[in-house]
JSON list of C-alpha atoms and ligand atoms in Angstrom, two decimals:
[
{"chain": "I", "resi": 1, "resn": "UNK", "atom": "CA", "xyz": [0.00, 0.00, 0.00]},
{"chain": "I", "resi": 2, "resn": "UNK", "atom": "CA", "xyz": [2.85, 2.37, 0.84]},
{"chain": "I", "resi": 3, "resn": "UNK", "atom": "CA", "xyz": [4.90, 1.46, -2.21]},
{"chain": "I", "resi": 4, "resn": "UNK", "atom": "CA", "xyz": [2.17, 1.79, -4.85]},
{"chain": "I", "resi": 5, "resn": "UNK", "atom": "CA", "xyz": [2.32, 5.63, -5.01]},
{"chain": "I", "resi": 6, "resn": "UNK", "atom": "CA", "xyz": [6.12, 5.44, -5.48]},
{"chain": "I", "resi": 7, "resn": "UNK", "atom": "CA", "xyz": [5.51, 3.71, -8.80]},
{"chain": "I", "resi": 8, "resn": "UNK", "atom": "CA", "xyz": [4.08, 7.00, -10.14]},
{"chain": "I", "resi": 9, "resn": "UNK", "atom": "CA", "xyz": [7.17, 9.00, -9.17]},
{"chain": "I", "resi": 10, "resn": "UNK", "atom": "CA", "xyz": [8.18, 11.45, -11.88]},
{"chain": "I", "resi": 11, "resn": "UNK", "atom": "CA", "xyz": [4.93, 11.04, -13.80]},
{"chain": "I", "resi": 12, "resn": "UNK", "atom": "CA", "xyz": [2.78, 13.62, -12.06]},
{"chain": "I", "resi": 13, "resn": "UNK", "atom": "CA", "xyz": [2.86, 16.96, -10.26]},
{"chain": "I", "resi": 14, "resn": "UNK", "atom": "CA", "xyz": [-0.48, 16.23, -8.62]},
{"chain": "I", "resi": 15, "resn": "UNK", "atom": "CA", "xyz": [-1.42, 14.38, -5.44]},
{"chain": "I", "resi": 16, "resn": "UNK", "atom": "CA", "xyz": [-1.49, 10.60, -5.61]},
{"chain": "I", "resi": 17, "resn": "UNK", "atom": "CA", "xyz": [-4.50, 9.10, -3.88]},
{"chain": "I", "resi": 18, "resn": "UNK", "atom": "CA", "xyz": [-4.79, 5.43, -2.88]},
{"chain": "I", "resi": 19, "resn": "UNK", "atom": "CA", "xyz": [-8.25, 3.88, -3.12]},
{"chain": "I", "resi": 20, "resn": "UNK", "atom": "CA", "xyz": [-8.70, 0.66, -1.18]},
{"chain": "I", "resi": 21, "resn": "UNK", "atom": "CA", "xyz": [-10.96, -2.26, -2.11]},
{"chain": "I", "resi": 22, "resn": "UNK", "atom": "CA", "xyz": [-14.60, -1.71, -1.22]},
{"chain": "I", "resi": 23, "resn": "UNK", "atom": "CA", "xyz": [-16.12, -3.62, 1.70]},
{"chain": "I", "resi": 24, "resn": "UNK", "atom": "CA", "xyz": [-19.20, -5.82, 1.36]},
{"chain": "I", "resi": 25, "resn": "UNK", "atom": "CA", "xyz": [-21.66, -3.02, 2.14]},
{"chain": "I", "resi": 26, "resn": "UNK", "atom": "CA", "xyz": [-20.66, -1.38, -1.16]},
{"chain": "I", "resi": 27, "resn": "UNK", "atom": "CA", "xyz": [-20.68, -4.59, -3.21]},
{"chain": "I", "resi": 28, "resn": "UNK", "atom": "CA", "xyz": [-23.26, -3.16, -5.62]},
{"chain": "I", "resi": 29, "resn": "UNK", "atom": "CA", "xyz": [-21.65, 0.23, -6.18]},
{"chain": "I", "resi": 30, "resn": "UNK", "atom": "CA", "xyz": [-21.74, 1.15, -9.89]},
{"chain": "I", "resi": 31, "resn": "UNK", "atom": "CA", "xyz": [-21.24, 4.68, -11.34]},
{"chain": "I", "resi": 32, "resn": "UNK", "atom": "CA", "xyz": [-24.44, 4.60, -13.43]},
{"chain": "I", "resi": 33, "resn": "UNK", "atom": "CA", "xyz": [-26.99, 7.29, -12.74]},
{"chain": "I", "resi": 34, "resn": "UNK", "atom": "CA", "xyz": [-29.83, 5.23, -14.26]},
{"chain": "I", "resi": 35, "resn": "UNK", "atom": "CA", "xyz": [-29.37, 2.68, -11.47]},
{"chain": "I", "resi": 36, "resn": "UNK", "atom": "CA", "xyz": [-30.09, 4.94, -8.49]},
{"chain": "I", "resi": 37, "resn": "UNK", "atom": "CA", "xyz": [-29.52, 2.33, -5.78]},
{"chain": "I", "resi": 38, "resn": "UNK", "atom": "CA", "xyz": [-26.12, 1.31, -7.14]},
{"chain": "I", "resi": 39, "resn": "UNK", "atom": "CA", "xyz": [-25.20, 4.92, -7.99]},
{"chain": "I", "resi": 40, "resn": "UNK", "atom": "CA", "xyz": [-26.05, 5.98, -4.41]},
{"chain": "I", "resi": 41, "resn": "UNK", "atom": "CA", "xyz": [-23.75, 3.27, -3.04]},
{"chain": "I", "resi": 42, "resn": "UNK", "atom": "CA", "xyz": [-21.02, 4.45, -5.40]},
{"chain": "I", "resi": 43, "resn": "UNK", "atom": "CA", "xyz": [-21.42, 8.06, -4.22]},
{"chain": "I", "resi": 44, "resn": "UNK", "atom": "CA", "xyz": [-21.45, 7.04, -0.57]},
{"chain": "I", "resi": 45, "resn": "UNK", "atom": "CA", "xyz": [-18.29, 4.99, -1.11]},
{"chain": "I", "resi": 46, "resn": "UNK", "atom": "CA", "xyz": [-16.39, 7.68, -3.02]},
{"chain": "I", "resi": 47, "resn": "UNK", "atom": "CA", "xyz": [-17.73, 11.14, -2.11]},
{"chain": "I", "resi": 48, "resn": "UNK", "atom": "CA", "xyz": [-14.70, 11.87, 0.10]},
{"chain": "I", "resi": 49, "resn": "UNK", "atom": "CA", "xyz": [-12.19, 11.36, -2.74]},
{"chain": "I", "resi": 50, "resn": "UNK", "atom": "CA", "xyz": [-10.62, 14.16, -4.79]},
{"chain": "I", "resi": 51, "resn": "UNK", "atom": "CA", "xyz": [-12.33, 15.23, -8.05]},
{"chain": "I", "resi": 52, "resn": "UNK", "atom": "CA", "xyz": [-9.43, 13.73, -10.03]},
{"chain": "I", "resi": 53, "resn": "UNK", "atom": "CA", "xyz": [-9.77, 10.31, -8.39]},
{"chain": "I", "resi": 54, "resn": "UNK", "atom": "CA", "xyz": [-13.57, 10.30, -8.65]},
{"chain": "I", "resi": 55, "resn": "UNK", "atom": "CA", "xyz": [-13.33, 11.19, -12.35]},
{"chain": "I", "resi": 56, "resn": "UNK", "atom": "CA", "xyz": [-10.74, 8.42, -12.85]},
{"chain": "I", "resi": 57, "resn": "UNK", "atom": "CA", "xyz": [-12.92, 5.85, -11.08]},
{"chain": "I", "resi": 58, "resn": "UNK", "atom": "CA", "xyz": [-15.94, 6.82, -13.19]},
{"chain": "I", "resi": 59, "resn": "UNK", "atom": "CA", "xyz": [-13.97, 6.45, -16.43]},
{"chain": "I", "resi": 60, "resn": "UNK", "atom": "CA", "xyz": [-12.01, 3.33, -15.51]},
{"chain": "I", "resi": 61, "resn": "UNK", "atom": "CA", "xyz": [-14.82, 1.44, -13.78]},
{"chain": "I", "resi": 62, "resn": "UNK", "atom": "CA", "xyz": [-17.19, 2.18, -16.68]},
{"chain": "I", "resi": 63, "resn": "UNK", "atom": "CA", "xyz": [-14.84, 0.40, -19.09]},
{"chain": "I", "resi": 64, "resn": "UNK", "atom": "CA", "xyz": [-14.06, -2.34, -16.53]},
{"chain": "I", "resi": 65, "resn": "UNK", "atom": "CA", "xyz": [-10.38, -1.40, -16.36]},
{"chain": "I", "resi": 66, "resn": "UNK", "atom": "CA", "xyz": [-10.44, -1.57, -12.57]},
{"chain": "I", "resi": 67, "resn": "UNK", "atom": "CA", "xyz": [-12.72, -3.33, -10.10]},
{"chain": "I", "resi": 68, "resn": "UNK", "atom": "CA", "xyz": [-12.66, -2.18, -6.49]},
{"chain": "I", "resi": 69, "resn": "UNK", "atom": "CA", "xyz": [-14.05, -5.55, -5.36]},
{"chain": "I", "resi": 70, "resn": "UNK", "atom": "CA", "xyz": [-10.42, -6.70, -5.46]},
{"chain": "I", "resi": 71, "resn": "UNK", "atom": "CA", "xyz": [-8.22, -3.83, -6.73]},
{"chain": "I", "resi": 72, "resn": "UNK", "atom": "CA", "xyz": [-6.25, -1.32, -4.71]},
{"chain": "I", "resi": 73, "resn": "UNK", "atom": "CA", "xyz": [-5.73, 1.73, -6.90]},
{"chain": "I", "resi": 74, "resn": "UNK", "atom": "CA", "xyz": [-3.10, 4.47, -6.64]},
{"chain": "I", "resi": 75, "resn": "UNK", "atom": "CA", "xyz": [-4.48, 7.26, -8.79]},
{"chain": "I", "resi": 76, "resn": "UNK", "atom": "CA", "xyz": [-3.47, 10.68, -10.07]},
{"chain": "I", "resi": 77, "resn": "UNK", "atom": "CA", "xyz": [-3.70, 13.13, -12.98]},
{"chain": "I", "resi": 78, "resn": "UNK", "atom": "CA", "xyz": [-0.97, 12.06, -15.42]},
{"chain": "I", "resi": 79, "resn": "UNK", "atom": "CA", "xyz": [-1.42, 14.62, -18.21]},
{"chain": "I", "resi": 80, "resn": "UNK", "atom": "CA", "xyz": [-3.59, 17.64, -18.96]},
{"chain": "I", "resi": 81, "resn": "UNK", "atom": "CA", "xyz": [-5.49, 20.19, -16.95]},
{"chain": "I", "resi": 82, "resn": "UNK", "atom": "CA", "xyz": [-8.35, 20.41, -14.48]},
{"chain": "I", "resi": 83, "resn": "UNK", "atom": "CA", "xyz": [-11.26, 22.86, -14.70]},
{"chain": "I", "resi": 84, "resn": "UNK", "atom": "CA", "xyz": [-11.84, 25.49, -12.04]},
{"chain": "I", "resi": 85, "resn": "UNK", "atom": "CA", "xyz": [-13.74, 22.96, -9.89]},
{"chain": "I", "resi": 86, "resn": "UNK", "atom": "CA", "xyz": [-10.75, 20.61, -9.94]},
{"chain": "I", "resi": 87, "resn": "UNK", "atom": "CA", "xyz": [-12.19, 18.04, -12.35]},
{"chain": "I", "resi": 88, "resn": "UNK", "atom": "CA", "xyz": [-9.97, 16.78, -15.19]},
{"chain": "I", "resi": 89, "resn": "UNK", "atom": "CA", "xyz": [-10.70, 18.13, -18.66]},
{"chain": "I", "resi": 90, "resn": "UNK", "atom": "CA", "xyz": [-12.03, 15.54, -21.10]},
{"chain": "I", "resi": 91, "resn": "UNK", "atom": "CA", "xyz": [-8.68, 15.07, -22.83]},
{"chain": "I", "resi": 92, "resn": "UNK", "atom": "CA", "xyz": [-6.73, 14.86, -19.55]},
{"chain": "I", "resi": 93, "resn": "UNK", "atom": "CA", "xyz": [-5.21, 11.45, -18.85]},
{"chain": "I", "resi": 94, "resn": "UNK", "atom": "CA", "xyz": [-5.90, 9.93, -15.43]},
{"chain": "I", "resi": 95, "resn": "UNK", "atom": "CA", "xyz": [-4.77, 6.66, -13.95]},
{"chain": "I", "resi": 96, "resn": "UNK", "atom": "CA", "xyz": [-1.96, 5.01, -12.08]},
{"chain": "I", "resi": 97, "resn": "UNK", "atom": "CA", "xyz": [-1.29, 1.53, -10.72]},
{"chain": "I", "resi": 98, "resn": "UNK", "atom": "CA", "xyz": [-3.86, -1.08, -9.70]},
{"chain": "I", "resi": 99, "resn": "UNK", "atom": "CA", "xyz": [-2.93, -4.07, -7.55]},
{"chain": "I", "resi": 100, "resn": "UNK", "atom": "CA", "xyz": [-4.64, -7.29, -6.54]},
{"chain": "I", "resi": 101, "resn": "UNK", "atom": "CA", "xyz": [-3.65, -10.66, -5.06]},
{"chain": "I", "resi": 102, "resn": "UNK", "atom": "CA", "xyz": [-3.49, -13.43, -7.63]},
{"chain": "I", "resi": 103, "resn": "UNK", "atom": "CA", "xyz": [-6.03, -16.13, -6.80]},
{"chain": "I", "resi": 104, "resn": "UNK", "atom": "CA", "xyz": [-3.71, -18.98, -7.74]},
{"chain": "I", "resi": 105, "resn": "UNK", "atom": "CA", "xyz": [-0.31, -17.92, -6.40]},
{"chain": "I", "resi": 106, "resn": "UNK", "atom": "CA", "xyz": [-1.07, -15.29, -3.78]},
{"chain": "I", "resi": 107, "resn": "UNK", "atom": "CA", "xyz": [1.44, -12.98, -5.44]},
{"chain": "I", "resi": 108, "resn": "UNK", "atom": "CA", "xyz": [0.56, -9.32, -5.72]},
{"chain": "I", "resi": 109, "resn": "UNK", "atom": "CA", "xyz": [-0.15, -8.41, -9.32]},
{"chain": "I", "resi": 110, "resn": "UNK", "atom": "CA", "xyz": [0.46, -4.72, -10.14]},
{"chain": "I", "resi": 111, "resn": "UNK", "atom": "CA", "xyz": [-0.56, -3.21, -13.46]},
{"chain": "I", "resi": 112, "resn": "UNK", "atom": "CA", "xyz": [-0.61, 0.21, -15.07]},
{"chain": "I", "resi": 113, "resn": "UNK", "atom": "CA", "xyz": [-4.05, 1.64, -15.85]},
{"chain": "I", "resi": 114, "resn": "UNK", "atom": "CA", "xyz": [-4.73, 4.87, -17.76]},
{"chain": "I", "resi": 115, "resn": "UNK", "atom": "CA", "xyz": [-7.81, 6.45, -19.29]},
{"chain": "I", "resi": 116, "resn": "UNK", "atom": "CA", "xyz": [-9.45, 9.71, -20.32]},
{"chain": "I", "resi": 117, "resn": "UNK", "atom": "CA", "xyz": [-12.88, 11.21, -20.54]},
{"chain": "I", "resi": 118, "resn": "UNK", "atom": "CA", "xyz": [-13.70, 10.89, -24.23]},
{"chain": "I", "resi": 119, "resn": "UNK", "atom": "CA", "xyz": [-13.33, 14.13, -26.15]},
{"chain": "I", "resi": 120, "resn": "UNK", "atom": "CA", "xyz": [-9.97, 15.67, -27.03]},
{"chain": "I", "resi": 121, "resn": "UNK", "atom": "CA", "xyz": [-7.64, 14.89, -29.88]},
{"chain": "I", "resi": 122, "resn": "UNK", "atom": "CA", "xyz": [-7.78, 11.13, -30.00]},
{"chain": "I", "resi": 123, "resn": "UNK", "atom": "CA", "xyz": [-4.51, 10.34, -31.78]},
{"chain": "I", "resi": 124, "resn": "UNK", "atom": "CA", "xyz": [-2.43, 12.53, -29.49]},
{"chain": "I", "resi": 125, "resn": "UNK", "atom": "CA", "xyz": [-4.14, 11.30, -26.34]},
{"chain": "I", "resi": 126, "resn": "UNK", "atom": "CA", "xyz": [-3.67, 7.68, -27.44]},
{"chain": "I", "resi": 127, "resn": "UNK", "atom": "CA", "xyz": [0.04, 8.17, -28.05]},
{"chain": "I", "resi": 128, "resn": "UNK", "atom": "CA", "xyz": [0.56, 10.02, -24.78]},
{"chain": "I", "resi": 129, "resn": "UNK", "atom": "CA", "xyz": [-1.33, 7.35, -22.86]},
{"chain": "I", "resi": 130, "resn": "UNK", "atom": "CA", "xyz": [0.78, 4.60, -24.44]},
{"chain": "I", "resi": 131, "resn": "UNK", "atom": "CA", "xyz": [3.92, 6.41, -23.38]},
{"chain": "I", "resi": 132, "resn": "UNK", "atom": "CA", "xyz": [2.61, 6.87, -19.86]},
{"chain": "I", "resi": 133, "resn": "UNK", "atom": "CA", "xyz": [1.75, 3.17, -19.61]},
{"chain": "I", "resi": 134, "resn": "UNK", "atom": "CA", "xyz": [5.29, 2.27, -20.66]},
{"chain": "I", "resi": 135, "resn": "UNK", "atom": "CA", "xyz": [6.71, 4.63, -18.01]},
{"chain": "I", "resi": 136, "resn": "UNK", "atom": "CA", "xyz": [4.45, 3.15, -15.34]},
{"chain": "I", "resi": 137, "resn": "UNK", "atom": "CA", "xyz": [5.57, -0.38, -16.28]},
{"chain": "I", "resi": 138, "resn": "UNK", "atom": "CA", "xyz": [9.22, 0.70, -16.02]},
{"chain": "I", "resi": 139, "resn": "UNK", "atom": "CA", "xyz": [8.52, 2.11, -12.55]},
{"chain": "I", "resi": 140, "resn": "UNK", "atom": "CA", "xyz": [6.69, -1.06, -11.46]},
{"chain": "I", "resi": 141, "resn": "UNK", "atom": "CA", "xyz": [9.58, -3.27, -12.58]},
{"chain": "I", "resi": 142, "resn": "UNK", "atom": "CA", "xyz": [12.06, -0.95, -10.84]},
{"chain": "I", "resi": 143, "resn": "UNK", "atom": "CA", "xyz": [10.39, -1.65, -7.49]},
{"chain": "I", "resi": 144, "resn": "UNK", "atom": "CA", "xyz": [12.68, -3.54, -5.11]},
{"chain": "I", "resi": 145, "resn": "UNK", "atom": "CA", "xyz": [10.14, -6.35, -4.64]},
{"chain": "I", "resi": 146, "resn": "UNK", "atom": "CA", "xyz": [9.20, -6.81, -8.30]},
{"chain": "I", "resi": 147, "resn": "UNK", "atom": "CA", "xyz": [9.62, -10.42, -9.47]},
{"chain": "I", "resi": 148, "resn": "UNK", "atom": "CA", "xyz": [9.01, -9.85, -13.19]},
{"chain": "I", "resi": 149, "resn": "UNK", "atom": "CA", "xyz": [6.24, -9.92, -15.73]},
{"chain": "I", "resi": 150, "resn": "UNK", "atom": "CA", "xyz": [3.25, -12.21, -15.36]},
{"chain": "I", "resi": 151, "resn": "UNK", "atom": "CA", "xyz": [0.22, -12.99, -17.47]},
{"chain": "I", "resi": 152, "resn": "UNK", "atom": "CA", "xyz": [-2.77, -13.59, -15.22]},
{"chain": "I", "resi": 153, "resn": "UNK", "atom": "CA", "xyz": [-6.51, -13.52, -15.51]},
{"chain": "I", "resi": 154, "resn": "UNK", "atom": "CA", "xyz": [-8.22, -10.99, -13.32]},
{"chain": "I", "resi": 155, "resn": "UNK", "atom": "CA", "xyz": [-10.62, -12.42, -10.74]},
{"chain": "I", "resi": 156, "resn": "UNK", "atom": "CA", "xyz": [-14.28, -12.40, -11.73]},
{"chain": "I", "resi": 157, "resn": "UNK", "atom": "CA", "xyz": [-16.42, -11.22, -8.84]},
{"chain": "I", "resi": 158, "resn": "UNK", "atom": "CA", "xyz": [-19.87, -12.73, -8.42]},
{"chain": "I", "resi": 159, "resn": "UNK", "atom": "CA", "xyz": [-22.40, -9.91, -8.58]},
{"chain": "I", "resi": 160, "resn": "UNK", "atom": "CA", "xyz": [-23.79, -8.51, -5.37]},
{"chain": "I", "resi": 161, "resn": "UNK", "atom": "CA", "xyz": [-22.99, -11.30, -2.93]},
{"chain": "I", "resi": 162, "resn": "UNK", "atom": "CA", "xyz": [-19.88, -10.58, -0.96]},
{"chain": "I", "resi": 163, "resn": "UNK", "atom": "CA", "xyz": [-17.26, -12.92, 0.34]},
{"chain": "I", "resi": 164, "resn": "UNK", "atom": "CA", "xyz": [-15.55, -13.82, 3.56]},
{"chain": "I", "resi": 165, "resn": "UNK", "atom": "CA", "xyz": [-14.51, -11.77, 6.55]},
{"chain": "I", "resi": 166, "resn": "UNK", "atom": "CA", "xyz": [-10.74, -11.60, 7.05]},
{"chain": "I", "resi": 167, "resn": "UNK", "atom": "CA", "xyz": [-9.70, -13.01, 10.42]},
{"chain": "I", "resi": 168, "resn": "UNK", "atom": "CA", "xyz": [-6.55, -10.86, 10.37]},
{"chain": "I", "resi": 169, "resn": "UNK", "atom": "CA", "xyz": [-7.85, -7.34, 9.66]},
{"chain": "I", "resi": 170, "resn": "UNK", "atom": "CA", "xyz": [-11.63, -7.85, 9.86]},
{"chain": "I", "resi": 171, "resn": "UNK", "atom": "CA", "xyz": [-12.27, -6.66, 6.30]},
{"chain": "I", "resi": 172, "resn": "UNK", "atom": "CA", "xyz": [-15.45, -8.06, 4.72]},
{"chain": "I", "resi": 173, "resn": "UNK", "atom": "CA", "xyz": [-14.59, -8.53, 1.06]},
{"chain": "I", "resi": 174, "resn": "UNK", "atom": "CA", "xyz": [-17.12, -7.60, -1.61]},
{"chain": "I", "resi": 175, "resn": "UNK", "atom": "CA", "xyz": [-15.48, -10.23, -3.80]},
{"chain": "I", "resi": 176, "resn": "UNK", "atom": "CA", "xyz": [-17.07, -13.64, -3.40]},
{"chain": "I", "resi": 177, "resn": "UNK", "atom": "CA", "xyz": [-14.20, -15.70, -4.78]},
{"chain": "I", "resi": 178, "resn": "UNK", "atom": "CA", "xyz": [-11.38, -14.12, -2.79]},
{"chain": "I", "resi": 179, "resn": "UNK", "atom": "CA", "xyz": [-8.74, -16.52, -1.57]},
{"chain": "I", "resi": 180, "resn": "UNK", "atom": "CA", "xyz": [-6.69, -13.65, -0.23]},
{"chain": "I", "resi": 181, "resn": "UNK", "atom": "CA", "xyz": [-7.98, -10.66, 1.72]},
{"chain": "I", "resi": 182, "resn": "UNK", "atom": "CA", "xyz": [-8.10, -7.78, -0.84]},
{"chain": "I", "resi": 183, "resn": "UNK", "atom": "CA", "xyz": [-6.96, -5.41, 1.87]},
{"chain": "I", "resi": 184, "resn": "UNK", "atom": "CA", "xyz": [-4.15, -7.09, 3.84]},
{"chain": "I", "resi": 185, "resn": "UNK", "atom": "CA", "xyz": [-3.31, -10.09, 1.63]},
{"chain": "I", "resi": 186, "resn": "UNK", "atom": "CA", "xyz": [-3.87, -12.76, 4.32]},
{"chain": "I", "resi": 187, "resn": "UNK", "atom": "CA", "xyz": [-5.15, -16.15, 3.17]},
{"chain": "I", "resi": 188, "resn": "UNK", "atom": "CA", "xyz": [-8.89, -16.33, 3.81]},
{"chain": "I", "resi": 189, "resn": "UNK", "atom": "CA", "xyz": [-10.16, -19.47, 5.50]},
{"chain": "I", "resi": 190, "resn": "UNK", "atom": "CA", "xyz": [-13.32, -21.09, 4.20]},
{"chain": "I", "resi": 191, "resn": "UNK", "atom": "CA", "xyz": [-15.79, -22.60, 6.62]},
{"chain": "R", "resi": 1, "resn": "ZN", "atom": "ZN1", "xyz": [-7.36, -8.75, 5.81]}
]
């Protein structure tokens, strides 16, 4: 948790915010205004975050690039400007590193994730984002504990059920299939 923000060193002049996996009570949180119950959960879970992080979560969750049922996400503004209210402009690139515990090995998997709001000059934004992803990967691999590259499937959470309570830290995972506590990484025991 402490090392994730370091992997964005040199890539931003803005604050880096770490978003932890959501507990069971927010298992249904989705940033879709047409689903008021799920949208309300999403707002309740994220209203305290900075405008940059909330914007990033909206963009990246909508395209399923991150899932806070199991991901921990270190997030910042990587390129572009914010408006006067502090929200990223549509062409601004947001993102950072997302981490989860691999279901099979228990290793922590860290990946670079970037995205942007939609408008803007697409070719330029694409190229910039590719470059940022490459820089993030370099930073991840430069971490003292990095073991190398891995190809893994992301866990698939079962919708709206929730998993086990961690005996170590007490966290109630929103992810039904968790073998490892999304928050502290301890092996979860099944009854
Ligand atoms: Zn735990």
